[in-house]
């Protein structure tokens, strides 16, 4: 196995790192403080292809692998966690339209989504259908050449500020087989948006509820066949879990970098904090966990690219481990800053707030453990290792 990145991948990382340093990092604290959704900066990212990383070239995207996309998201998150997290959601929604839409749907929506002229939100979660997505209640009734959409969604990133919604709605029987997926014009008649939620983190992207009242959706804007929506949603979430884990890894790297620099600069007891063995051990543990998280995310991305039979399990393991481990790295980094870590003058408290939500998104980490455990009980985990 060769774990080295090739020249193209190194170039992707350099480009993303430069954009993060120049466009994201200098503004991240202000965006967080003012709850400002940086649409102009996100559209600048689109010029570099960052809004359609793994969308096929035939639909206007870059057509990169999930591993390549993970490398880029990790670098972008080092500049601004929350903005990058939104870009991963947009990437996922755009890919779903390109992958499962018919030719008319792809031609109608994907060029504007890939270019950033339009931004997308992903609408799955409902008040009583969070991790249990198959129990969703929003309905889409077939009426000739269109569907009528009724119901509501909750915790939708970008809602109210985006132009396109990818919506999961029930078209048939209870359970996962009765769910279908749709592309919806976010300004369509009958759509209403709730207030922008006041959150602990991710303040620079709006989060709102969305309600649908007899919203007319052309039948041609259904993704896949009726009843395939849950499968489409889950295929999107495999990549989404890698994406959000990559954001955690990038943020944790920034936290570790800041902490190690601080330990060299800060002096106590007549010497730099970096010379104290107890703190050296802490940094060693943080570094080890960060590297382990990064490698697990890249392994999962590779398995998704290869359509490995256990790709969903690996994506769940990567998401669960990386978001837990990287949140702890950020929290430990804050602790190394002492009282300064609690001040907004430093980025550590923002890193902690922004990565905390990653343990909840794309299925809580408790749900990730259920996915992993079920697979482990069906197939000895030693057999998973033997597959490598």
Tab-separated table of C-alpha atoms in Angstrom:
chain	number	residue	atom	x	y	z
A	1	UNK	CA	0.000	0.000	0.000
A	2	UNK	CA	1.253	3.466	-0.883
A	3	UNK	CA	-0.024	6.163	1.451
A	4	UNK	CA	1.809	8.977	-0.345
A	5	UNK	CA	-0.262	11.524	-2.241
A	6	UNK	CA	0.418	11.891	-5.937
A	7	UNK	CA	1.422	15.161	-7.592
A	8	UNK	CA	-2.137	16.073	-8.563
A	9	UNK	CA	-3.375	15.522	-5.022
A	10	UNK	CA	-0.552	17.632	-3.635
A	11	UNK	CA	-1.547	20.379	-6.080
A	12	UNK	CA	-5.191	20.176	-4.976
A	13	UNK	CA	-4.092	20.564	-1.358
A	14	UNK	CA	-1.882	23.555	-2.155
A	15	UNK	CA	-4.662	25.330	-4.039
A	16	UNK	CA	-7.189	24.708	-1.270
A	17	UNK	CA	-4.709	25.740	1.431
A	18	UNK	CA	-3.966	28.997	-0.368
A	19	UNK	CA	-7.674	29.793	-0.709
A	20	UNK	CA	-8.233	28.936	2.959
A	21	UNK	CA	-5.410	31.218	4.078
A	22	UNK	CA	-6.359	34.136	1.854
A	23	UNK	CA	-10.171	34.031	1.681
A	24	UNK	CA	-11.408	32.046	4.690
A	25	UNK	CA	-9.120	32.315	7.721
A	26	UNK	CA	-8.872	36.144	7.806
A	27	UNK	CA	-12.678	36.441	7.867
A	28	UNK	CA	-13.810	33.394	9.845
A	29	UNK	CA	-14.019	35.090	13.246
A	30	UNK	CA	-16.025	38.028	11.857
A	31	UNK	CA	-18.402	35.757	9.977
A	32	UNK	CA	-18.960	33.787	13.176
A	33	UNK	CA	-19.426	36.904	15.290
A	34	UNK	CA	-21.849	38.574	12.860
A	35	UNK	CA	-23.628	35.361	11.776
A	36	UNK	CA	-22.777	36.302	8.196
A	37	UNK	CA	-23.284	33.759	5.425
A	38	UNK	CA	-20.345	34.541	3.072
A	39	UNK	CA	-22.098	33.931	-0.231
A	40	UNK	CA	-19.608	35.976	-2.264
A	41	UNK	CA	-16.677	33.996	-0.880
A	42	UNK	CA	-18.479	30.719	-1.504
A	43	UNK	CA	-18.982	31.776	-5.116
A	44	UNK	CA	-15.273	32.591	-5.332
A	45	UNK	CA	-14.662	29.013	-4.216
A	46	UNK	CA	-16.845	27.858	-7.103
A	47	UNK	CA	-14.428	29.481	-9.547
A	48	UNK	CA	-11.837	26.963	-8.354
A	49	UNK	CA	-14.302	24.096	-8.699
A	50	UNK	CA	-14.793	23.684	-4.955
A	51	UNK	CA	-18.601	23.547	-5.231
A	52	UNK	CA	-18.639	20.557	-7.605
A	53	UNK	CA	-15.589	18.520	-6.657
A	54	UNK	CA	-16.983	15.040	-7.300
A	55	UNK	CA	-19.867	15.985	-9.562
A	56	UNK	CA	-19.165	14.333	-12.960
A	57	UNK	CA	-17.505	16.413	-15.633
A	58	UNK	CA	-20.453	15.684	-17.911
A	59	UNK	CA	-22.632	17.734	-15.542
A	60	UNK	CA	-20.109	20.572	-15.213
A	61	UNK	CA	-18.150	19.359	-12.172
A	62	UNK	CA	-14.504	18.441	-11.689
A	63	UNK	CA	-15.200	14.709	-11.472
A	64	UNK	CA	-12.657	14.132	-8.720
A	65	UNK	CA	-12.540	11.084	-6.483
A	66	UNK	CA	-13.973	11.155	-2.943
A	67	UNK	CA	-10.421	10.889	-1.637
A	68	UNK	CA	-9.384	13.969	-3.626
A	69	UNK	CA	-12.428	15.845	-2.334
A	70	UNK	CA	-11.599	14.841	1.243
A	71	UNK	CA	-8.098	16.279	0.897
A	72	UNK	CA	-9.531	19.574	-0.351
A	73	UNK	CA	-12.226	19.823	2.345
A	74	UNK	CA	-9.627	19.166	5.025
A	75	UNK	CA	-7.510	22.076	3.802
A	76	UNK	CA	-10.484	24.428	3.438
A	77	UNK	CA	-11.673	23.624	6.962
A	78	UNK	CA	-8.350	24.843	8.311
A	79	UNK	CA	-9.521	28.293	7.227
A	80	UNK	CA	-13.198	28.200	8.264
A	81	UNK	CA	-14.935	25.108	9.542
A	82	UNK	CA	-18.531	26.244	9.137
A	83	UNK	CA	-18.164	27.701	5.645
A	84	UNK	CA	-16.409	24.568	4.450
A	85	UNK	CA	-19.100	22.406	6.041
A	86	UNK	CA	-21.738	24.258	4.021
A	87	UNK	CA	-19.696	23.733	0.850
A	88	UNK	CA	-19.653	19.979	1.549
A	89	UNK	CA	-23.457	20.009	1.775
A	90	UNK	CA	-23.716	21.880	-1.518
A	91	UNK	CA	-21.324	19.371	-3.107
A	92	UNK	CA	-23.425	16.479	-1.871
A	93	UNK	CA	-26.697	17.961	-3.157
A	94	UNK	CA	-25.172	18.822	-6.534
A	95	UNK	CA	-23.745	15.317	-6.919
A	96	UNK	CA	-27.120	13.760	-6.074
A	97	UNK	CA	-28.831	15.775	-8.798
A	98	UNK	CA	-26.114	14.917	-11.332
A	99	UNK	CA	-26.064	11.240	-10.372
A	100	UNK	CA	-29.780	10.505	-10.098
A	101	UNK	CA	-31.464	13.213	-12.180
A	102	UNK	CA	-32.618	12.703	-15.760
A	103	UNK	CA	-30.945	14.595	-18.598
A	104	UNK	CA	-33.471	17.440	-18.401
A	105	UNK	CA	-33.024	17.850	-14.649
A	106	UNK	CA	-29.238	17.789	-14.865
A	107	UNK	CA	-29.231	20.379	-17.658
A	108	UNK	CA	-31.658	22.594	-15.760
A	109	UNK	CA	-29.921	22.671	-12.383
A	110	UNK	CA	-26.309	21.516	-12.484
A	111	UNK	CA	-24.627	24.279	-14.518
A	112	UNK	CA	-25.769	26.965	-12.059
A	113	UNK	CA	-24.955	24.794	-9.029
A	114	UNK	CA	-21.460	23.946	-10.261
A	115	UNK	CA	-20.702	27.590	-11.059
A	116	UNK	CA	-22.073	28.875	-7.757
A	117	UNK	CA	-24.714	31.003	-9.439
A	118	UNK	CA	-27.163	28.964	-7.359
A	119	UNK	CA	-26.590	27.335	-3.975
A	120	UNK	CA	-28.268	24.210	-2.640
A	121	UNK	CA	-29.669	22.872	0.636
A	122	UNK	CA	-30.332	19.246	1.562
A	123	UNK	CA	-33.720	18.610	3.173
A	124	UNK	CA	-34.017	15.286	4.975
A	125	UNK	CA	-34.400	15.902	8.736
A	126	UNK	CA	-37.853	16.503	10.222
A	127	UNK	CA	-39.072	17.301	13.749
A	128	UNK	CA	-39.874	13.631	14.378
A	129	UNK	CA	-37.509	12.066	11.848
A	130	UNK	CA	-33.901	12.764	12.736
A	131	UNK	CA	-31.627	9.740	12.827
A	132	UNK	CA	-34.718	7.646	11.967
A	133	UNK	CA	-34.985	9.211	8.545
A	134	UNK	CA	-37.153	6.416	7.169
A	135	UNK	CA	-40.037	7.633	9.340
A	136	UNK	CA	-40.292	11.037	7.626
A	137	UNK	CA	-43.806	12.465	7.149
A	138	UNK	CA	-43.411	15.068	4.378
A	139	UNK	CA	-45.512	13.885	1.421
A	140	UNK	CA	-45.402	14.279	-2.348
A	141	UNK	CA	-48.630	13.321	-4.098
A	142	UNK	CA	-48.460	12.578	-7.819
A	143	UNK	CA	-50.829	14.770	-9.843
A	144	UNK	CA	-50.279	14.076	-13.526
A	145	UNK	CA	-47.191	15.956	-14.702
A	146	UNK	CA	-46.301	17.238	-11.236
A	147	UNK	CA	-46.223	16.452	-7.517
A	148	UNK	CA	-47.731	18.435	-4.649
A	149	UNK	CA	-45.337	18.676	-1.724
A	150	UNK	CA	-46.636	19.088	1.851
A	151	UNK	CA	-44.893	18.924	5.205
A	152	UNK	CA	-41.867	20.392	6.898
A	153	UNK	CA	-38.132	19.993	7.403
A	154	UNK	CA	-35.896	20.998	10.300
A	155	UNK	CA	-32.259	22.094	10.798
A	156	UNK	CA	-31.679	22.801	7.102
A	157	UNK	CA	-28.286	24.371	6.422
A	158	UNK	CA	-28.405	27.391	4.135
A	159	UNK	CA	-32.221	27.426	4.062
A	160	UNK	CA	-33.626	30.835	3.206
A	161	UNK	CA	-30.379	31.853	1.508
A	162	UNK	CA	-30.126	29.138	-1.138
A	163	UNK	CA	-31.895	28.732	-4.444
A	164	UNK	CA	-32.253	24.949	-4.725
A	165	UNK	CA	-33.574	22.298	-2.329
A	166	UNK	CA	-33.022	18.547	-2.560
A	167	UNK	CA	-36.035	17.172	-0.678
A	168	UNK	CA	-36.903	13.684	0.547
A	169	UNK	CA	-40.671	13.079	0.715
A	170	UNK	CA	-43.045	10.177	1.065
A	171	UNK	CA	-44.764	9.046	-2.132
A	172	UNK	CA	-45.834	5.590	-0.987
A	173	UNK	CA	-45.928	3.077	1.840
A	174	UNK	CA	-44.495	3.647	5.343
A	175	UNK	CA	-40.803	3.006	5.787
A	176	UNK	CA	-37.819	3.494	3.486
A	177	UNK	CA	-39.415	2.010	0.355
A	178	UNK	CA	-42.057	4.743	0.264
A	179	UNK	CA	-39.624	7.685	0.019
A	180	UNK	CA	-38.717	9.584	-3.149
A	181	UNK	CA	-36.255	12.412	-3.837
A	182	UNK	CA	-36.950	15.726	-5.578
A	183	UNK	CA	-35.215	18.880	-6.742
A	184	UNK	CA	-37.255	21.905	-5.699
A	185	UNK	CA	-36.964	25.581	-6.565
A	186	UNK	CA	-36.326	27.190	-3.175
A	187	UNK	CA	-38.497	30.182	-4.096
A	188	UNK	CA	-41.477	28.140	-5.274
A	189	UNK	CA	-44.940	29.236	-4.172
A	190	UNK	CA	-45.978	27.571	-0.921
A	191	UNK	CA	-42.520	27.376	0.664
A	192	UNK	CA	-41.978	29.230	3.946
A	193	UNK	CA	-38.835	29.515	6.040
A	194	UNK	CA	-38.543	29.730	9.805
A	195	UNK	CA	-36.221	31.966	11.788
A	196	UNK	CA	-32.462	31.578	11.585
A	197	UNK	CA	-31.699	29.349	14.579
A	198	UNK	CA	-29.369	30.704	17.272
A	199	UNK	CA	-26.716	28.014	17.484
A	200	UNK	CA	-23.677	27.175	19.566
A	201	UNK	CA	-21.511	26.993	16.442
A	202	UNK	CA	-21.709	27.069	12.661
A	203	UNK	CA	-22.927	30.652	13.031
A	204	UNK	CA	-21.818	31.753	9.572
A	205	UNK	CA	-24.302	29.484	7.830
A	206	UNK	CA	-28.039	29.944	8.382
A	207	UNK	CA	-30.062	27.047	9.761
A	208	UNK	CA	-33.830	27.212	9.352
A	209	UNK	CA	-36.938	25.084	9.227
A	210	UNK	CA	-38.699	24.760	5.866
A	211	UNK	CA	-42.428	24.191	5.399
A	212	UNK	CA	-44.165	23.073	2.209
A	213	UNK	CA	-47.820	23.866	1.531
A	214	UNK	CA	-49.097	22.464	-1.773
A	215	UNK	CA	-45.754	23.162	-3.447
A	216	UNK	CA	-45.902	22.187	-7.112
A	217	UNK	CA	-42.852	20.217	-8.295
A	218	UNK	CA	-42.530	19.057	-11.923
A	219	UNK	CA	-42.482	15.263	-12.180
A	220	UNK	CA	-39.339	15.596	-14.271
A	221	UNK	CA	-37.546	16.932	-11.176
A	222	UNK	CA	-37.904	13.677	-9.295
A	223	UNK	CA	-34.511	12.030	-8.744
A	224	UNK	CA	-34.543	8.364	-9.695
A	225	UNK	CA	-37.740	6.349	-9.583
A	226	UNK	CA	-40.488	6.558	-7.004
A	227	UNK	CA	-39.449	4.713	-3.871
A	228	UNK	CA	-35.722	5.157	-4.470
A	229	UNK	CA	-35.374	8.285	-2.364
A	230	UNK	CA	-34.120	6.611	0.795
A	231	UNK	CA	-31.424	4.740	-1.109
A	232	UNK	CA	-30.433	7.997	-2.809
A	233	UNK	CA	-30.336	9.788	0.528
A	234	UNK	CA	-28.150	7.111	2.101
A	235	UNK	CA	-25.752	7.050	-0.841
A	236	UNK	CA	-25.369	10.797	-0.455
A	237	UNK	CA	-24.740	10.410	3.270
A	238	UNK	CA	-21.910	7.916	2.760
A	239	UNK	CA	-19.966	10.711	1.121
A	240	UNK	CA	-21.423	13.277	3.487
A	241	UNK	CA	-19.942	11.408	6.444
A	242	UNK	CA	-16.512	11.491	4.867
A	243	UNK	CA	-16.966	15.178	4.115
A	244	UNK	CA	-17.892	16.184	7.650
A	245	UNK	CA	-15.127	14.000	9.088
A	246	UNK	CA	-12.668	15.766	6.764
A	247	UNK	CA	-13.830	19.111	8.150
A	248	UNK	CA	-13.132	17.824	11.665
A	249	UNK	CA	-9.639	16.702	10.678
A	250	UNK	CA	-8.795	20.053	9.107
A	251	UNK	CA	-10.055	22.030	12.084
A	252	UNK	CA	-8.197	19.777	14.524
A	253	UNK	CA	-5.006	20.327	12.544
A	254	UNK	CA	-5.435	24.095	12.889
A	255	UNK	CA	-6.078	23.685	16.622
A	256	UNK	CA	-2.977	21.536	17.065
A	257	UNK	CA	-0.845	23.979	15.055
A	258	UNK	CA	-2.057	26.891	17.171
A	259	UNK	CA	-1.444	24.995	20.408
A	260	UNK	CA	2.099	23.916	19.550
A	261	UNK	CA	3.026	27.464	18.538
A	262	UNK	CA	1.540	28.786	21.782
A	263	UNK	CA	3.485	26.257	23.868
A	264	UNK	CA	6.728	27.493	22.323
A	265	UNK	CA	5.876	31.158	22.863
A	266	UNK	CA	4.327	31.031	26.339
A	267	UNK	CA	6.737	30.871	29.294
A	268	UNK	CA	5.950	29.765	32.833
A	269	UNK	CA	8.277	28.746	35.646
A	270	UNK	CA	11.115	30.378	33.743
A	271	UNK	CA	10.900	28.256	30.604
A	272	UNK	CA	8.632	27.649	27.579
A	273	UNK	CA	5.593	25.496	28.190
A	274	UNK	CA	6.818	23.255	25.359
A	275	UNK	CA	9.661	22.064	27.606
A	276	UNK	CA	7.274	20.585	30.199
A	277	UNK	CA	7.061	16.814	29.757
A	278	UNK	CA	3.435	16.541	30.824
A	279	UNK	CA	2.403	18.918	28.025
A	280	UNK	CA	4.657	17.111	25.572
A	281	UNK	CA	2.768	13.902	26.343
A	282	UNK	CA	-0.537	15.693	25.736
A	283	UNK	CA	0.671	16.948	22.344
A	284	UNK	CA	1.860	13.433	21.483
A	285	UNK	CA	-1.596	12.001	22.197
A	286	UNK	CA	-3.313	14.767	20.210
A	287	UNK	CA	-1.014	14.217	17.227
A	288	UNK	CA	-1.486	10.448	17.294
A	289	UNK	CA	-5.284	10.699	17.386
A	290	UNK	CA	-5.302	13.287	14.612
A	291	UNK	CA	-3.147	11.158	12.316
A	292	UNK	CA	-5.272	8.079	13.087
A	293	UNK	CA	-8.446	10.029	12.241
A	294	UNK	CA	-6.962	11.310	8.995
A	295	UNK	CA	-5.912	7.848	7.867
A	296	UNK	CA	-9.305	6.344	8.708
A	297	UNK	CA	-11.080	9.064	6.714
A	298	UNK	CA	-8.830	8.503	3.717
A	299	UNK	CA	-9.340	4.747	3.906
A	300	UNK	CA	-13.116	5.209	3.947
A	301	UNK	CA	-12.919	7.610	1.002
A	302	UNK	CA	-10.838	5.083	-0.918
A	303	UNK	CA	-13.368	2.340	-0.221
A	304	UNK	CA	-16.208	4.592	-1.382
A	305	UNK	CA	-14.300	5.330	-4.591
A	306	UNK	CA	-13.789	1.594	-5.136
A	307	UNK	CA	-17.436	0.756	-4.310
A	308	UNK	CA	-16.218	-1.627	-1.629
A	309	UNK	CA	-18.899	-3.945	-0.264
A	310	UNK	CA	-18.384	-2.492	3.226
A	311	UNK	CA	-18.093	1.136	2.143
A	312	UNK	CA	-21.025	2.264	4.312
A	313	UNK	CA	-19.468	0.656	7.386
A	314	UNK	CA	-16.116	2.294	6.736
A	315	UNK	CA	-17.757	5.687	6.184
A	316	UNK	CA	-19.624	5.277	9.486
A	317	UNK	CA	-16.442	4.267	11.314
A	318	UNK	CA	-14.510	7.188	9.866
A	319	UNK	CA	-17.234	9.661	10.758
A	320	UNK	CA	-17.659	8.319	14.296
A	321	UNK	CA	-13.950	8.104	15.115
A	322	UNK	CA	-12.758	11.264	13.378
A	323	UNK	CA	-15.442	13.586	14.718
A	324	UNK	CA	-14.989	12.275	18.267
A	325	UNK	CA	-11.190	12.306	18.168
A	326	UNK	CA	-10.877	15.678	16.435
A	327	UNK	CA	-13.340	17.380	18.773
A	328	UNK	CA	-11.170	16.128	21.639
A	329	UNK	CA	-8.054	17.500	19.924
A	330	UNK	CA	-9.727	20.919	19.675
A	331	UNK	CA	-10.840	20.780	23.307
A	332	UNK	CA	-7.356	19.739	24.453
A	333	UNK	CA	-5.827	22.552	22.401
A	334	UNK	CA	-8.120	25.038	24.123
A	335	UNK	CA	-6.986	23.632	27.486
A	336	UNK	CA	-3.334	24.136	26.543
A	337	UNK	CA	-4.090	27.814	25.981
A	338	UNK	CA	-5.332	28.096	29.575
A	339	UNK	CA	-7.620	31.068	30.157
A	340	UNK	CA	-6.666	32.541	26.785
A	341	UNK	CA	-8.318	29.604	25.043
A	342	UNK	CA	-11.679	30.760	26.373
A	343	UNK	CA	-11.332	34.207	24.784
A	344	UNK	CA	-12.731	35.042	21.363
A	345	UNK	CA	-9.448	36.810	20.658
A	346	UNK	CA	-8.124	33.324	19.910
A	347	UNK	CA	-9.757	30.814	17.524
A	348	UNK	CA	-9.745	27.829	19.903
A	349	UNK	CA	-13.221	28.384	21.368
A	350	UNK	CA	-14.635	28.646	17.828
A	351	UNK	CA	-12.922	25.419	16.813
A	352	UNK	CA	-14.550	23.675	19.780
A	353	UNK	CA	-17.998	25.119	19.041
A	354	UNK	CA	-17.858	24.375	15.330
A	355	UNK	CA	-16.601	20.789	15.593
A	356	UNK	CA	-19.039	19.811	18.334
A	357	UNK	CA	-21.936	19.648	15.885
A	358	UNK	CA	-20.023	17.238	13.631
A	359	UNK	CA	-20.667	14.481	16.147
A	360	UNK	CA	-24.412	14.959	15.553
A	361	UNK	CA	-24.621	15.559	11.796
A	362	UNK	CA	-25.054	12.937	9.040
A	363	UNK	CA	-26.385	10.587	11.733
A	364	UNK	CA	-25.318	10.935	15.352
A	365	UNK	CA	-22.229	9.044	16.428
A	366	UNK	CA	-24.487	6.735	18.409
A	367	UNK	CA	-26.214	5.793	15.141
A	368	UNK	CA	-22.774	5.298	13.544
A	369	UNK	CA	-22.003	2.779	16.274
A	370	UNK	CA	-25.255	0.939	15.505
A	371	UNK	CA	-24.266	0.683	11.809
A	372	UNK	CA	-20.798	-0.561	12.728
A	373	UNK	CA	-22.064	-3.021	15.340
A	374	UNK	CA	-24.662	-4.556	13.020
A	375	UNK	CA	-22.032	-5.114	10.347
A	376	UNK	CA	-19.556	-6.465	12.886
A	377	UNK	CA	-22.114	-8.988	14.129
A	378	UNK	CA	-22.794	-10.106	10.560
A	379	UNK	CA	-19.165	-10.293	9.549
A	380	UNK	CA	-16.211	-10.676	11.897
A	381	UNK	CA	-14.252	-7.402	11.941
A	382	UNK	CA	-11.092	-9.459	11.448
A	383	UNK	CA	-12.527	-10.279	8.047
A	384	UNK	CA	-12.777	-6.553	7.344
A	385	UNK	CA	-9.068	-6.266	8.116
A	386	UNK	CA	-8.345	-9.227	5.840
A	387	UNK	CA	-10.010	-7.382	2.962
A	388	UNK	CA	-7.304	-4.712	2.982
